[in-house]
């Protein structure tokens, strides 16, 4: 399209030129957005509205076309629709001075005018007519509220709800339809376009461009763009982990955390109302919990050529525990119990359990009894702490107590029965509470086998004590681990 003969706002003209490029490529949604940006810079320029109308035609969004043309003047909507295309054609240079782009647009605009004229000559269905003042009509009220809605501090979206649920508890996700992923992808594409999220590049690109966009556009659009980008990355990570692509999941989580840590540092003095909730400590903690879980799953599944070590995962676990303990919830804050569990109890408990697993691996790999004894004792300690960090009706509590019991069994020196039976008693006591909610779960089959082993061990010990074969001061282990007990210490197997 030609430049306006008037002196126009340079930013508006730049946006219009970008819109023209997108329009010529058939990228009508992108063109529509650029023309909208131009309108925001210069809302008095009718050409920008006409151009946006052309992009709307490309998208076949007749409703938006009518709303666009209402901006151009007063009178009948259909008449304004005709005027919009007439104005657009009038803004083109003469035939002799037209470029190839101008010629193509002339053809398109002529076709748009033809369709508008045909629609304006169609008899109106009187039963569908609405009467009242023009400024009271729904479409005019929508236009009046458009900027208010765009500038709103809190914008609800499906992506916000999904990621909030994910960070509350990943187990809450249940894909109940075969086309869920397709529908989700369409939703994310839509939200990314609306909020102008970053769809290309990684954390480095976002950090560079966010500062530039902040200077140009202010906090409202940048906050929404950052939130949409980070939340989309978290969902990508979760979906990758759900399909066994754990390294891909870790990459997405790491991108998100890179931006979150950077943003907390750069904008540490900016209010949460401006920078957004994604830079709050609880949100960052939830993201780090997701990444830590993905890294642990990589190690536990014995994946090869990992870009991190078991020691690095242990360090990240300690960091998460320290950060959680250093930022306890304020008693004056009105958090619900679920929020406290999701952003304090679970992150800390999960990190403690990973440290328990870490020391279990060191114990299994130890080449002398003394080191093995120390590592298994540490493993049991961390697993017990993990269990005590969770709500007592959480199924993980039973599993952590059981694995702590295993750590006692694996100690070369063993553990006296009087030190082990209290763990089994806690499992027995908590089992009915846990089963009220978790009788059927993704891990119920494995969990039930583990719990049965612990309960059977206690039953065998109680029977042996009644028969006078053992006492509470004896070191006792189950027969099932005898072949794994390589240290040759004197213990009693039941």
CSV table of N, CA and C in Angstrom, one decimal, residues 345-423:
chain,number,residue,atom,x,y,z
A,345,UNK,N,5.4,-27.7,51.1
A,345,UNK,CA,5.6,-29.0,51.6
A,345,UNK,C,6.1,-30.0,50.5
A,346,UNK,N,5.5,-29.9,49.3
A,346,UNK,CA,5.9,-30.9,48.3
A,346,UNK,C,7.3,-30.6,47.7
A,347,UNK,N,7.6,-29.3,47.4
A,347,UNK,CA,9.0,-29.1,46.9
A,347,UNK,C,10.1,-29.5,47.9
A,348,UNK,N,9.9,-29.2,49.1
A,348,UNK,CA,10.9,-29.6,50.1
A,348,UNK,C,10.9,-31.1,50.3
A,349,UNK,N,9.7,-31.7,50.4
A,349,UNK,CA,9.6,-33.2,50.6
A,349,UNK,C,10.2,-34.0,49.4
A,350,UNK,N,9.9,-33.5,48.2
A,350,UNK,CA,10.5,-34.1,47.0
A,350,UNK,C,12.0,-34.0,46.9
A,351,UNK,N,12.5,-32.8,47.3
A,351,UNK,CA,14.0,-32.6,47.3
A,351,UNK,C,14.6,-33.5,48.4
A,352,UNK,N,14.0,-33.7,49.5
A,352,UNK,CA,14.5,-34.6,50.6
A,352,UNK,C,14.5,-36.0,50.1
A,353,UNK,N,13.5,-36.4,49.4
A,353,UNK,CA,13.4,-37.8,48.9
A,353,UNK,C,14.5,-38.1,47.9
A,354,UNK,N,14.8,-37.1,47.1
A,354,UNK,CA,15.9,-37.2,46.1
A,354,UNK,C,17.3,-37.3,46.7
A,355,UNK,N,17.4,-36.6,47.8
A,355,UNK,CA,18.7,-36.8,48.6
A,355,UNK,C,18.7,-38.2,49.2
A,356,UNK,N,17.6,-38.7,49.7
A,356,UNK,CA,17.5,-40.1,50.2
A,356,UNK,C,17.9,-41.1,49.1
A,357,UNK,N,17.4,-40.8,47.9
A,357,UNK,CA,17.8,-41.7,46.8
A,357,UNK,C,19.3,-41.6,46.4
A,358,UNK,N,19.8,-40.4,46.5
A,358,UNK,CA,21.2,-40.1,46.2
A,358,UNK,C,22.1,-40.9,47.1
A,359,UNK,N,21.8,-40.8,48.4
A,359,UNK,CA,22.7,-41.5,49.4
A,359,UNK,C,22.5,-43.0,49.3
A,360,UNK,N,21.3,-43.5,48.9
A,360,UNK,CA,21.1,-44.9,48.6
A,360,UNK,C,22.0,-45.4,47.5
A,361,UNK,N,22.1,-44.6,46.5
A,361,UNK,CA,23.0,-45.0,45.4
A,361,UNK,C,24.5,-45.1,45.8
A,362,UNK,N,24.9,-44.1,46.6
A,362,UNK,CA,26.2,-44.1,47.2
A,362,UNK,C,26.5,-45.3,48.0
A,363,UNK,N,25.5,-45.7,48.8
A,363,UNK,CA,25.6,-46.8,49.7
A,363,UNK,C,25.7,-48.1,48.9
A,364,UNK,N,24.9,-48.2,47.8
A,364,UNK,CA,25.0,-49.4,47.0
A,364,UNK,C,26.3,-49.5,46.2
A,365,UNK,N,26.9,-48.4,45.9
A,365,UNK,CA,28.2,-48.3,45.2
A,365,UNK,C,29.4,-48.4,46.1
A,366,UNK,N,29.2,-48.3,47.4
A,366,UNK,CA,30.4,-48.2,48.3
A,366,UNK,C,31.2,-49.5,48.2
A,367,UNK,N,32.5,-49.3,48.4
A,367,UNK,CA,33.4,-50.5,48.3
A,367,UNK,C,33.9,-51.0,49.7
A,368,UNK,N,33.4,-50.3,50.8
A,368,UNK,CA,33.7,-50.8,52.1
A,368,UNK,C,32.5,-50.7,53.0
A,369,UNK,N,32.4,-51.5,54.0
A,369,UNK,CA,31.2,-51.5,54.9
A,369,UNK,C,31.0,-50.2,55.7
A,370,UNK,N,32.1,-49.6,56.1
A,370,UNK,CA,31.9,-48.3,56.8
A,370,UNK,C,31.3,-47.2,56.0
A,371,UNK,N,31.7,-47.0,54.8
A,371,UNK,CA,31.1,-46.0,53.9
A,371,UNK,C,29.6,-46.4,53.6
A,372,UNK,N,29.4,-47.7,53.3
A,372,UNK,CA,28.1,-48.1,53.0
A,372,UNK,C,27.1,-47.9,54.2
A,373,UNK,N,27.6,-48.2,55.4
A,373,UNK,CA,26.8,-48.0,56.6
A,373,UNK,C,26.4,-46.5,56.7
A,374,UNK,N,27.4,-45.6,56.5
A,374,UNK,CA,27.1,-44.2,56.6
A,374,UNK,C,26.1,-43.7,55.6
A,375,UNK,N,26.3,-44.1,54.3
A,375,UNK,CA,25.4,-43.6,53.3
A,375,UNK,C,24.0,-44.2,53.4
A,376,UNK,N,23.8,-45.4,53.8
A,376,UNK,CA,22.5,-46.0,54.0
A,376,UNK,C,21.8,-45.3,55.2
A,377,UNK,N,22.6,-44.9,56.2
A,377,UNK,CA,22.0,-44.2,57.4
A,377,UNK,C,21.5,-42.8,56.9
A,378,UNK,N,22.3,-42.2,56.1
A,378,UNK,CA,21.9,-40.9,55.5
A,378,UNK,C,20.6,-41.0,54.7
A,379,UNK,N,20.6,-42.1,53.9
A,379,UNK,CA,19.4,-42.3,53.0
A,379,UNK,C,18.2,-42.4,53.9
A,380,UNK,N,18.2,-43.3,54.9
A,380,UNK,CA,17.1,-43.5,55.8
A,380,UNK,C,16.6,-42.2,56.4
A,381,UNK,N,17.6,-41.4,56.9
A,381,UNK,CA,17.3,-40.1,57.5
A,381,UNK,C,16.5,-39.2,56.5
A,382,UNK,N,17.0,-39.1,55.3
A,382,UNK,CA,16.4,-38.2,54.4
A,382,UNK,C,15.0,-38.7,53.9
A,383,UNK,N,14.8,-40.0,53.8
A,383,UNK,CA,13.5,-40.5,53.4
A,383,UNK,C,12.5,-40.3,54.5
A,384,UNK,N,12.9,-40.4,55.8
A,384,UNK,CA,12.0,-40.2,56.9
A,384,UNK,C,11.6,-38.7,56.9
A,385,UNK,N,12.6,-37.8,56.7
A,385,UNK,CA,12.3,-36.4,56.7
A,385,UNK,C,11.4,-36.0,55.6
A,386,UNK,N,11.6,-36.7,54.4
A,386,UNK,CA,10.7,-36.4,53.3
A,386,UNK,C,9.2,-36.8,53.6
A,387,UNK,N,9.1,-38.0,54.2
A,387,UNK,CA,7.7,-38.5,54.6
A,387,UNK,C,7.1,-37.5,55.6
A,388,UNK,N,7.9,-37.0,56.5
A,388,UNK,CA,7.3,-36.1,57.5
A,388,UNK,C,7.0,-34.7,57.0
A,389,UNK,N,7.5,-34.4,55.8
A,389,UNK,CA,7.3,-33.1,55.2
A,389,UNK,C,6.0,-33.1,54.4
A,390,UNK,N,5.4,-34.2,54.1
A,390,UNK,CA,4.2,-34.3,53.3
A,390,UNK,C,3.0,-34.4,54.2
A,391,UNK,N,1.8,-34.1,53.7
A,391,UNK,CA,0.6,-34.3,54.4
A,391,UNK,C,0.5,-35.8,54.7
A,392,UNK,N,-0.1,-36.2,55.9
A,392,UNK,CA,0.0,-37.6,56.3
A,392,UNK,C,-1.0,-38.5,55.5
A,393,UNK,N,-1.9,-37.9,54.7
A,393,UNK,CA,-2.8,-38.7,53.9
A,393,UNK,C,-2.3,-38.8,52.4
A,394,UNK,N,-1.0,-38.5,52.2
A,394,UNK,CA,-0.4,-38.5,50.9
A,394,UNK,C,0.3,-39.9,50.7
A,395,UNK,N,0.1,-40.5,49.5
A,395,UNK,CA,0.6,-41.8,49.3
A,395,UNK,C,2.1,-41.9,49.3
A,396,UNK,N,2.8,-40.8,49.0
A,396,UNK,CA,4.2,-40.8,49.0
A,396,UNK,C,4.8,-41.0,50.4
A,397,UNK,N,4.0,-40.7,51.4
A,397,UNK,CA,4.5,-40.9,52.8
A,397,UNK,C,4.7,-42.4,53.1
A,398,UNK,N,3.8,-43.2,52.6
A,398,UNK,CA,4.0,-44.6,52.8
A,398,UNK,C,5.2,-45.2,52.1
A,399,UNK,N,5.4,-44.7,50.9
A,399,UNK,CA,6.6,-45.1,50.1
A,399,UNK,C,7.9,-44.7,50.7
A,400,UNK,N,7.9,-43.4,51.2
A,400,UNK,CA,9.2,-42.9,51.8
A,400,UNK,C,9.5,-43.7,53.1
A,401,UNK,N,8.5,-44.0,53.9
A,401,UNK,CA,8.8,-44.7,55.1
A,401,UNK,C,9.3,-46.1,54.8
A,402,UNK,N,8.7,-46.7,53.7
A,402,UNK,CA,9.1,-48.1,53.3
A,402,UNK,C,10.5,-48.1,52.8
A,403,UNK,N,10.9,-47.1,52.0
A,403,UNK,CA,12.3,-47.0,51.4
A,403,UNK,C,13.3,-46.7,52.6
A,404,UNK,N,12.9,-45.9,53.6
A,404,UNK,CA,13.8,-45.7,54.7
A,404,UNK,C,14.0,-47.1,55.4
A,405,UNK,N,13.0,-47.9,55.5
A,405,UNK,CA,13.1,-49.2,56.1
A,405,UNK,C,14.1,-50.1,55.3
A,406,UNK,N,14.0,-50.0,54.0
A,406,UNK,CA,15.0,-50.7,53.1
A,406,UNK,C,16.4,-50.2,53.4
A,407,UNK,N,16.6,-48.9,53.5
A,407,UNK,CA,18.0,-48.4,53.8
A,407,UNK,C,18.5,-49.0,55.1
A,408,UNK,N,17.7,-49.2,56.1
A,408,UNK,CA,18.1,-49.9,57.3
A,408,UNK,C,18.5,-51.3,57.0
A,409,UNK,N,17.7,-52.0,56.2
A,409,UNK,CA,18.0,-53.4,55.8
A,409,UNK,C,19.4,-53.5,55.1
A,410,UNK,N,19.7,-52.5,54.3
A,410,UNK,CA,20.9,-52.5,53.5
A,410,UNK,C,22.2,-52.2,54.3
A,411,UNK,N,22.0,-51.6,55.4
A,411,UNK,CA,23.2,-51.2,56.2
A,411,UNK,C,23.9,-52.5,56.6
A,412,UNK,N,25.3,-52.5,56.4
A,412,UNK,CA,26.1,-53.7,56.7
A,412,UNK,C,25.9,-54.1,58.2
A,413,UNK,N,25.8,-53.1,59.1
A,413,UNK,CA,25.7,-53.4,60.5
A,413,UNK,C,24.2,-53.7,60.9
A,414,UNK,N,23.3,-53.4,59.9
A,414,UNK,CA,21.9,-53.6,60.2
A,414,UNK,C,21.4,-52.6,61.2
A,415,UNK,N,20.1,-52.8,61.6
A,415,UNK,CA,19.5,-52.0,62.6
A,415,UNK,C,18.7,-52.8,63.5
A,416,UNK,N,18.7,-52.4,64.8
A,416,UNK,CA,18.0,-53.2,65.8
A,416,UNK,C,16.5,-53.1,65.5
A,417,UNK,N,15.8,-54.2,65.8
A,417,UNK,CA,14.4,-54.3,65.5
A,417,UNK,C,13.6,-53.2,66.2
A,418,UNK,N,14.0,-52.8,67.4
A,418,UNK,CA,13.2,-51.8,68.1
A,418,UNK,C,13.3,-50.4,67.4
A,419,UNK,N,14.3,-50.3,66.5
A,419,UNK,CA,14.4,-49.0,65.7
A,419,UNK,C,13.7,-49.1,64.4
A,420,UNK,N,13.4,-50.3,63.9
A,420,UNK,CA,12.7,-50.4,62.7
A,420,UNK,C,11.2,-50.6,62.8
A,421,UNK,N,10.7,-51.3,63.8
A,421,UNK,CA,9.3,-51.5,63.9
A,421,UNK,C,8.4,-50.2,64.0
A,422,UNK,N,9.0,-49.2,64.6
A,422,UNK,CA,8.2,-47.9,64.7
A,422,UNK,C,7.8,-47.4,63.2
A,423,UNK,N,8.8,-47.6,62.3
A,423,UNK,CA,8.5,-47.2,60.9
A,423,UNK,C,7.3,-48.0,60.3
